[in-house]
Coordinates of C-alpha atoms in Angstrom, one line a residue:
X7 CA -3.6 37.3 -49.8
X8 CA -1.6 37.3 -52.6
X9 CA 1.8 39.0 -53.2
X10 CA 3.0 40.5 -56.8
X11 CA 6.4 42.1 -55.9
X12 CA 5.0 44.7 -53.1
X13 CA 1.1 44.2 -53.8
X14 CA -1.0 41.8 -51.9
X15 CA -4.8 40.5 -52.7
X16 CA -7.3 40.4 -50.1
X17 CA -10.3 39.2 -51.9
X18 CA -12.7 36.2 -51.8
X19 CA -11.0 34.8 -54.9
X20 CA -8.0 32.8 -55.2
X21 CA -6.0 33.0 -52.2
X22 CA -2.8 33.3 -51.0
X23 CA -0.3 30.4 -52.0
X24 CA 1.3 29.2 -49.1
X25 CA 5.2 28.1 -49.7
X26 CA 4.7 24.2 -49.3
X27 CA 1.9 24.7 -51.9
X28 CA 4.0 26.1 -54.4
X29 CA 6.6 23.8 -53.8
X30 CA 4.1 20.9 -54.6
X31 CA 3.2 23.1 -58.0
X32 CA 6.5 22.5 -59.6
X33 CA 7.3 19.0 -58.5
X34 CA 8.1 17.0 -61.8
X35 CA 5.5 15.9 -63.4
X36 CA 5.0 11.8 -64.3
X37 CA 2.0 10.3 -66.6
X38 CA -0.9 10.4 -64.2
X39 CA -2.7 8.0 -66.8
X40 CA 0.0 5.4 -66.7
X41 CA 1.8 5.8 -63.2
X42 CA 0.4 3.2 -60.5
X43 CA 1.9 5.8 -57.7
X44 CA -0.5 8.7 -58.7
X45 CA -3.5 6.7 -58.7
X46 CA -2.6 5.4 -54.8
X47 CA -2.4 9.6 -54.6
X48 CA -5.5 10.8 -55.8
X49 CA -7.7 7.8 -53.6
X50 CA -5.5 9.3 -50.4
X51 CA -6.3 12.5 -51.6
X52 CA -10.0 12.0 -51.9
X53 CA -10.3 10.2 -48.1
X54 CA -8.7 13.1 -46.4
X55 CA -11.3 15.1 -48.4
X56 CA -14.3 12.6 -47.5
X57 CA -13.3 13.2 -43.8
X58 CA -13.1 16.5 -43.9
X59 CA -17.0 16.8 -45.5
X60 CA -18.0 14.4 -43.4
X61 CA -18.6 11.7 -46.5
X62 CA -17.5 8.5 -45.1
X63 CA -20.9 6.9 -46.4
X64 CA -21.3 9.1 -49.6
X65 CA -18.8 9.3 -52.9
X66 CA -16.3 11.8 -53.4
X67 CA -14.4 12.6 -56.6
X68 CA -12.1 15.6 -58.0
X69 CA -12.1 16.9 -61.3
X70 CA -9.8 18.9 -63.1
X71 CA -12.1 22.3 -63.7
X72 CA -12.7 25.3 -62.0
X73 CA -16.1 24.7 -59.4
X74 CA -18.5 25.7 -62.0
X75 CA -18.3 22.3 -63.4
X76 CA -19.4 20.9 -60.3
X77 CA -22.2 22.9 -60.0
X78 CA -23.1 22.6 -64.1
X79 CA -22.8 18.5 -63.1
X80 CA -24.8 18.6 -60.3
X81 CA -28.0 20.2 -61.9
X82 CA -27.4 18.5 -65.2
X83 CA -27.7 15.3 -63.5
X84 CA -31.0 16.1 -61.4
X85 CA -32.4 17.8 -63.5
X86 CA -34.6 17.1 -66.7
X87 CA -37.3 18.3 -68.5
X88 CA -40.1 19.9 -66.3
X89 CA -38.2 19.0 -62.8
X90 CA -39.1 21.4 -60.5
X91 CA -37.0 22.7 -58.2
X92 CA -37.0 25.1 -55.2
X93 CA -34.0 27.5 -55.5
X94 CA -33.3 28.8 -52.0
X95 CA -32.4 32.6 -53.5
X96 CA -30.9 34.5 -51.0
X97 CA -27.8 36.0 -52.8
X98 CA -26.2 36.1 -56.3
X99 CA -25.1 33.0 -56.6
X100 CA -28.1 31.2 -54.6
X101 CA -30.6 32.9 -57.0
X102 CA -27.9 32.1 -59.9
X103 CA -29.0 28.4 -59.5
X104 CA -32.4 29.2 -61.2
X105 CA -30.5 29.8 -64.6
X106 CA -28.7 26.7 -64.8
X107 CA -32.3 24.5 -63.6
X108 CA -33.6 26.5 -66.6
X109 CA -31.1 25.4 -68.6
X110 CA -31.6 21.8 -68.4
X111 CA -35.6 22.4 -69.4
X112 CA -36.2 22.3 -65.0
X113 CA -38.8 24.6 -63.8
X114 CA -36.9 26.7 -61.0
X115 CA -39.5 27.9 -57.9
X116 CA -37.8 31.0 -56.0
X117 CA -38.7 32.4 -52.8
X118 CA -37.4 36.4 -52.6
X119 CA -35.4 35.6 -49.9
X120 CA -33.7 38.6 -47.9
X121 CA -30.4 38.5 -49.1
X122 CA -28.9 40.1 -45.7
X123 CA -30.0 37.1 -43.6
X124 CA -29.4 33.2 -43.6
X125 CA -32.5 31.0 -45.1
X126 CA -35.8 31.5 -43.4
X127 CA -36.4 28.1 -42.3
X128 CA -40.2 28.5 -42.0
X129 CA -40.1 29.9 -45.4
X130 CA -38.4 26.9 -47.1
X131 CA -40.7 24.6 -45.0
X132 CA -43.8 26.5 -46.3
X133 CA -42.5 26.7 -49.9
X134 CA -41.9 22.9 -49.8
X135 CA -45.4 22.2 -48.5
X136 CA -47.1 24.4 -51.3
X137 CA -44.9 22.6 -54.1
X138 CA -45.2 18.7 -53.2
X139 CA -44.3 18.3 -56.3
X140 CA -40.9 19.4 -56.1
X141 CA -37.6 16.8 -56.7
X142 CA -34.7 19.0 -56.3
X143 CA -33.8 21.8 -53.8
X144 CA -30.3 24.1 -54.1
X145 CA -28.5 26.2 -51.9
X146 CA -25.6 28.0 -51.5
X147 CA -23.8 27.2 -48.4
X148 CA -21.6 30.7 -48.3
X149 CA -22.7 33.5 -51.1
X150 CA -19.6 35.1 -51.5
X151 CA -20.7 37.9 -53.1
X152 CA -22.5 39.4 -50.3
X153 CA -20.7 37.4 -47.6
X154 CA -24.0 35.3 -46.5
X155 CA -23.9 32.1 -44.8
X156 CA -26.7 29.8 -44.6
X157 CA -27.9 27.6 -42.1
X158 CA -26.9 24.2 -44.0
X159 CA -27.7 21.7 -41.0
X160 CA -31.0 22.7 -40.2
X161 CA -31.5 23.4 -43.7
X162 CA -30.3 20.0 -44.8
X163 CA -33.4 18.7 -42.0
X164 CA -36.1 20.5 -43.7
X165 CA -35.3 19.1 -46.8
X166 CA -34.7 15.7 -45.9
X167 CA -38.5 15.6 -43.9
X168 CA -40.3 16.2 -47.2
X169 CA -37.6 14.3 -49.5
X170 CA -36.2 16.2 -52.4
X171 CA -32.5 16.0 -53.2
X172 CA -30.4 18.7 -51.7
X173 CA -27.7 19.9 -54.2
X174 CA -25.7 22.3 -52.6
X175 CA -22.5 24.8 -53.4
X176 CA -20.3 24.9 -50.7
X177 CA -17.1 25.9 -52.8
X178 CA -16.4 29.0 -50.7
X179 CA -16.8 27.1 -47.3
X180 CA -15.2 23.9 -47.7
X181 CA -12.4 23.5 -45.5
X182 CA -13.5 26.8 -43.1
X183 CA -16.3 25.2 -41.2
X184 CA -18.0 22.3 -40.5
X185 CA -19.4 19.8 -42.9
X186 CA -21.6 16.7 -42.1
X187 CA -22.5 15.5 -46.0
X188 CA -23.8 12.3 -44.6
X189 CA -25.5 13.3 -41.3
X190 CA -26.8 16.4 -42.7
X191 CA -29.1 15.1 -45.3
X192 CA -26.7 16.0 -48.5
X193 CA -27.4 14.4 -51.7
X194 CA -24.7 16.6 -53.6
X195 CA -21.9 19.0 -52.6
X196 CA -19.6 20.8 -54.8
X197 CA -16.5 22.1 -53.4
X198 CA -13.2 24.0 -55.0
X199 CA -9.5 24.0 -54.9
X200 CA -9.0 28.1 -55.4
X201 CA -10.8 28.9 -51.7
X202 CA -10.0 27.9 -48.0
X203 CA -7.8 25.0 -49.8
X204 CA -5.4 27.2 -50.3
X205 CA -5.0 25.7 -53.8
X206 CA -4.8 27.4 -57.2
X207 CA -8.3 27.5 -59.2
X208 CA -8.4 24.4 -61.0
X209 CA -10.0 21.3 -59.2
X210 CA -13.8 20.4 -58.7
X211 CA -14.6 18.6 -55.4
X212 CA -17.8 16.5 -56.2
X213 CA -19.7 14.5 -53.4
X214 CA -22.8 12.2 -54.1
X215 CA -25.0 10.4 -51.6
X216 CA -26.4 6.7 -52.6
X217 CA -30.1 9.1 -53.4
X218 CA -27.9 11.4 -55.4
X219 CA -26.4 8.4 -57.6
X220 CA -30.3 7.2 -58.2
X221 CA -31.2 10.1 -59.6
X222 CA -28.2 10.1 -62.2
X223 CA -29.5 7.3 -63.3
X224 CA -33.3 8.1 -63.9
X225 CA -32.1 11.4 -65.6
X226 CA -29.5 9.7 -67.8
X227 CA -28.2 12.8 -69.0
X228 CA -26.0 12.1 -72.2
X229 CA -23.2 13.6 -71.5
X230 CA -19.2 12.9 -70.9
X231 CA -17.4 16.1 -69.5
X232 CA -20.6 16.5 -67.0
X233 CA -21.4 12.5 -66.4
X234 CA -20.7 11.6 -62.6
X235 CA -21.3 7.8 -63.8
X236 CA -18.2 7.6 -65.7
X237 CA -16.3 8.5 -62.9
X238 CA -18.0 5.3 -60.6
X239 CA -17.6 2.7 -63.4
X240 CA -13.8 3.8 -64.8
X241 CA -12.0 4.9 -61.7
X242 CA -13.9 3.4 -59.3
X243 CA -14.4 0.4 -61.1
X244 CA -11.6 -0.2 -63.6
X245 CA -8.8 2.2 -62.0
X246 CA -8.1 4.5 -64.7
X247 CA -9.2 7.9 -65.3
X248 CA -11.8 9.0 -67.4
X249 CA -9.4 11.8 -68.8
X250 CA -5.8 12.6 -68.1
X251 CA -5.5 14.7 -64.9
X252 CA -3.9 17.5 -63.3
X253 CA -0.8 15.4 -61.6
X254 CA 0.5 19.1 -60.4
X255 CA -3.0 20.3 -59.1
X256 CA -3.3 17.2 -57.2
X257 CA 0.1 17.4 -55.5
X258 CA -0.5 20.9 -54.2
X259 CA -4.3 20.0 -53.4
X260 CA -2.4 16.9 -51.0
X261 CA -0.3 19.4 -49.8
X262 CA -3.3 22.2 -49.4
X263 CA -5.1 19.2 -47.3
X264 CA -1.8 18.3 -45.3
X265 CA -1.5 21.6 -44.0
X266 CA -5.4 21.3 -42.6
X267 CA -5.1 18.4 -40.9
X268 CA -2.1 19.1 -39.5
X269 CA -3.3 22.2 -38.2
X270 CA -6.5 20.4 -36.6
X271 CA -9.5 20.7 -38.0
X272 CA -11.2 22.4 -34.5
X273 CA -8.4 25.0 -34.6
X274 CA -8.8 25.7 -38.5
X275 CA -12.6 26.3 -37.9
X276 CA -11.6 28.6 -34.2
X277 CA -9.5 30.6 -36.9
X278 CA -11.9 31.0 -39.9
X279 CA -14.3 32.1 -36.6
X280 CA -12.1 34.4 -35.2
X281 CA -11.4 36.2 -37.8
X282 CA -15.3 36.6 -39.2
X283 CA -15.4 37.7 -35.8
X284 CA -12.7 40.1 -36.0
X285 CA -13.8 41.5 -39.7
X286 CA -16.8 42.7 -38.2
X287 CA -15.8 44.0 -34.8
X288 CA -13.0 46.4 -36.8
X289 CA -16.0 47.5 -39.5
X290 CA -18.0 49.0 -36.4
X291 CA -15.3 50.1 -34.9
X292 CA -14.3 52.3 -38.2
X293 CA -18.0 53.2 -38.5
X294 CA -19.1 51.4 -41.3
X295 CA -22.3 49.0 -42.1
X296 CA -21.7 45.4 -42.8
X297 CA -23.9 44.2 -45.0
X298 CA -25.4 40.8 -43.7
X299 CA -27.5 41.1 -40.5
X300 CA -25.9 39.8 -37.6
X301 CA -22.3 38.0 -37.0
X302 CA -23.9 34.8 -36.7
X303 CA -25.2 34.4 -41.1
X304 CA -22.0 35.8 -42.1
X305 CA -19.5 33.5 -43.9
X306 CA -16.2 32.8 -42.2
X307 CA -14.0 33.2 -45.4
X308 CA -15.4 36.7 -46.0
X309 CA -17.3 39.9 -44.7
X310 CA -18.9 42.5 -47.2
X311 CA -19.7 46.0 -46.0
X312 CA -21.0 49.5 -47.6
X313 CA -18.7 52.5 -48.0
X314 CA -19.5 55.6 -46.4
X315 CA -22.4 57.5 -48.1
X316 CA -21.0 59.1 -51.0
X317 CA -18.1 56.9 -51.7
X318 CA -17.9 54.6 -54.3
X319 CA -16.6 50.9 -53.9
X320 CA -14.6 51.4 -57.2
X321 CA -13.0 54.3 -55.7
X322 CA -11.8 52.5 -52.4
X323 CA -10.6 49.9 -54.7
X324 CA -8.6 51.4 -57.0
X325 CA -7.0 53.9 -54.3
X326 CA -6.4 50.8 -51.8
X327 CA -4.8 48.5 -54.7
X328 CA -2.7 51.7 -57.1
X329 CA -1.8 53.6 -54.4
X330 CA -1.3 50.9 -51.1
X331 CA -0.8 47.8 -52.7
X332 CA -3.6 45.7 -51.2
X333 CA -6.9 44.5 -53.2
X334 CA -10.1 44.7 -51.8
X335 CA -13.0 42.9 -53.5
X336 CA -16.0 44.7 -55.0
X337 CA -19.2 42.6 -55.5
X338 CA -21.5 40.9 -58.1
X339 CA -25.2 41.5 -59.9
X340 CA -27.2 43.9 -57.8
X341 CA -24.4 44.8 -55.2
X342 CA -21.5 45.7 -57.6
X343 CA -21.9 49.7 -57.0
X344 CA -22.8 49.5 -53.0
X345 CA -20.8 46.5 -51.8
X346 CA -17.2 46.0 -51.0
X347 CA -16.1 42.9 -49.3
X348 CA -12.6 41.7 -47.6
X349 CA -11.2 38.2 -47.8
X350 CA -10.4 35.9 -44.9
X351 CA -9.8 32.5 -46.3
X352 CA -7.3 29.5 -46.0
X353 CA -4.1 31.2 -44.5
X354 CA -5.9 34.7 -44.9
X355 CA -7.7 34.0 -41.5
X356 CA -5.3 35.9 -39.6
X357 CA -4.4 38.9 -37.0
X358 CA -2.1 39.7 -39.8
X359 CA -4.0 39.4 -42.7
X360 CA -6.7 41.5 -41.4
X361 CA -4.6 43.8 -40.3
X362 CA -3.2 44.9 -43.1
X363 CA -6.3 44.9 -45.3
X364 CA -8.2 47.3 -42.7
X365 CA -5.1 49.3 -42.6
X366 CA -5.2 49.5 -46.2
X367 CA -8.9 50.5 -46.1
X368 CA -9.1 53.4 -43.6
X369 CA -6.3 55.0 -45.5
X370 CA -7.7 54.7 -49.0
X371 CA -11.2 56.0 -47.0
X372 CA -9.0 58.6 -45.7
X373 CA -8.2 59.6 -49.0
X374 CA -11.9 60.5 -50.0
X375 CA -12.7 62.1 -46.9
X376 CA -14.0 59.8 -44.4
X377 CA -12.0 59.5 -41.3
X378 CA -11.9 56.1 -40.1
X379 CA -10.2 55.0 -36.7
X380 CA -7.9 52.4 -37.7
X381 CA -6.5 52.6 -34.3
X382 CA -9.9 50.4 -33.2
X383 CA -10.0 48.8 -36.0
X384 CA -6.7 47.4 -35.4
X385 CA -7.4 46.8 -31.7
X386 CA -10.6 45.0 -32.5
X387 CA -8.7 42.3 -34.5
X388 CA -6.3 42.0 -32.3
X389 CA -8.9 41.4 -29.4
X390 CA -10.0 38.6 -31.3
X391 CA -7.1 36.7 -32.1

């Protein structure tokens, strides 16, 4: 949730700022390619973010970029001419993966997976037996756009028994649930500053196992922007970044990451659950359909849901942000015009937070002629926190 002046923004996007975050934005600035001090910064920065991915064995790095460039990275260095890869489809973003495997000249296999429901184990396992011949498999962790949350540990075993390399974007789950990278049979994971960080957009989180590092190497993609390699032989190896970075993102990402651990990572996660939890519990209450199958494949940073037949989601949108101040998401490809969605990410995982944005909902419902009970709605949350 975001404020401007009496408005706030409820939406899987960017998040709410908290105050020590902000604070951490305007902090002078030094020379971040020339300052021994912000070197010592970005390696503490990068352990806390190891632990709480579970890398410990595997390499971690941040970027300065939005996530995209992660995920652009990751399949430009695992994939290569004729590579085939299974693209575990099930929502906008998971099917998404296909175009950037075709791309780099890769040969994308997709499975028509039901977008409403995590990753048919038996399916992937089946796929993978058909196509020996596969090297590459990628997933999205949570699908934002219709709130879908997929099974990443047992996932992560299927794939590891017939031995591709598992490339997975988890930028809309990092720092909401649990991560094993290295017990759960990840080769790469991407990750982003502008989610349950609670971090402007801005910072790639890139993890690679010792497999994932091989492959670089075989594929030997010429490139500099996109080259993972750079990153091990300068800063790794040398101490110096390959570009000049972000000193201000960084601060408020070490703040962002302070706030987690102090927090606890078991009661972070009990929130992020609670209030998934709570999300659906006030949508039933109000009478309305969430969109993924059961409480247990639905993302913890955000629950989509259809409108009452005959309302439009750009209707409830514009009335809920113009007239009540709060934005509520719409969605993406095939569900933009029967999808809207509700953000509970970061600091957004609360009582309050939910509150507000189903408040803001039955009224804006209200005003096209569907009576919701806020009342449960409102009772529901509460129940849960």
């Amino acid at each position: 949730m975001r404020r401007y002046t009496d408005r706030f923004i409820l939406t899987p996007g960017p998040t709410e700022i908290p105050h020590r975050v902000r604070a951490a934005l305007i902090r002078e600035t030094t020379n971040p390619d020339l300052d021994p001090g912000f070197l010592d910064l970005y390696n503490s920065v990068r352990a806390r973010l190891k632990r709480l991915v579970g890398a410990e064995k595997g390499d971690l790095y941040i970027w300065v970029g939005e996530a995209m460039l992660g995920l652009d990275a990751a399949v430009a260095n695992t994939v290569r001419e004729g590579t085939k890869v299974l693209v575990i489809d099930n929502g906008v973003f998971g099917e998404g993966f296909a175009d950037l495997v075709k791309l780099y000249g890769g040969r994308p296999v997709t499975l028509g997976l039901d977008w409403r429901r995590s990753a048919d184990l038996h399916a992937v396992e089946r796929a993978l037996e058909l196509h020996k011949d596969v090297e590459v498999v990628t997933l999205v962790h949570c699908d934002t756009p219709s709130a879908l949350l997929n099974d990443l540990r047992e996932l992560g075993k299927v794939v590891r028994s017939f031995g591709p390399l598992l490339v997975v974007d988890s930028v809309s789950a990092v720092g909401a649930t649990e991560i094993k990278f290295d017990d759960w049979g990840i080769d790469v994971l991407i990750g982003g500053s502008q989610k349950a960080l609670n971090v402007p957009t801005g910072l790639t989180i890139f993890a690679a196992s010792e497999r994932a590092w091989e492959r670089f190497k075989a594929v030997g993609r010429g490139s500099f922007y996109l080259n993972p390699m750079l990153w091990k032989e300068m800063l790794d190896g040398r101490g110096v970044f390959p570009y000049t970075f972000s000193d201000v993102l960084l601060y408020a990402l070490d703040e962002g990451l302070k706030m987690i651990f102090e927090e606890g990572l078991d009661s972070v996660y009990a929130r992020h659950e609670a209030a998934r939890r709570a999300a659906r519990a006030a949508l039933e209450a109000m009478g309305l359909q969430p969109y993924t199958a059961d409480v247990s494949c639905t993302c913890p940073t955000v629950t989509a849901f259809a409108p009452p037949p005959g309302i439009r989601p750009a209707d409830v949108r514009k009335i809920a942000w113009e007239k009540y101040g709060v934005m509520i998401a719409g969605s993406w490809g095939k569900l933009e015009d029967s999808v809207l969605r509700i953000g509970h990410m970061g600091v957004q995982a609360s009582y309050a937070h939910l509150a507000l944005a189903f408040s803001a909902l039955g009224r804006a419902l209200a005003d096209l002629g569907y009576k919701a009970d806020v009342g449960a709605a409102l009772e529901a949350i509460a129940e849960r926190f």
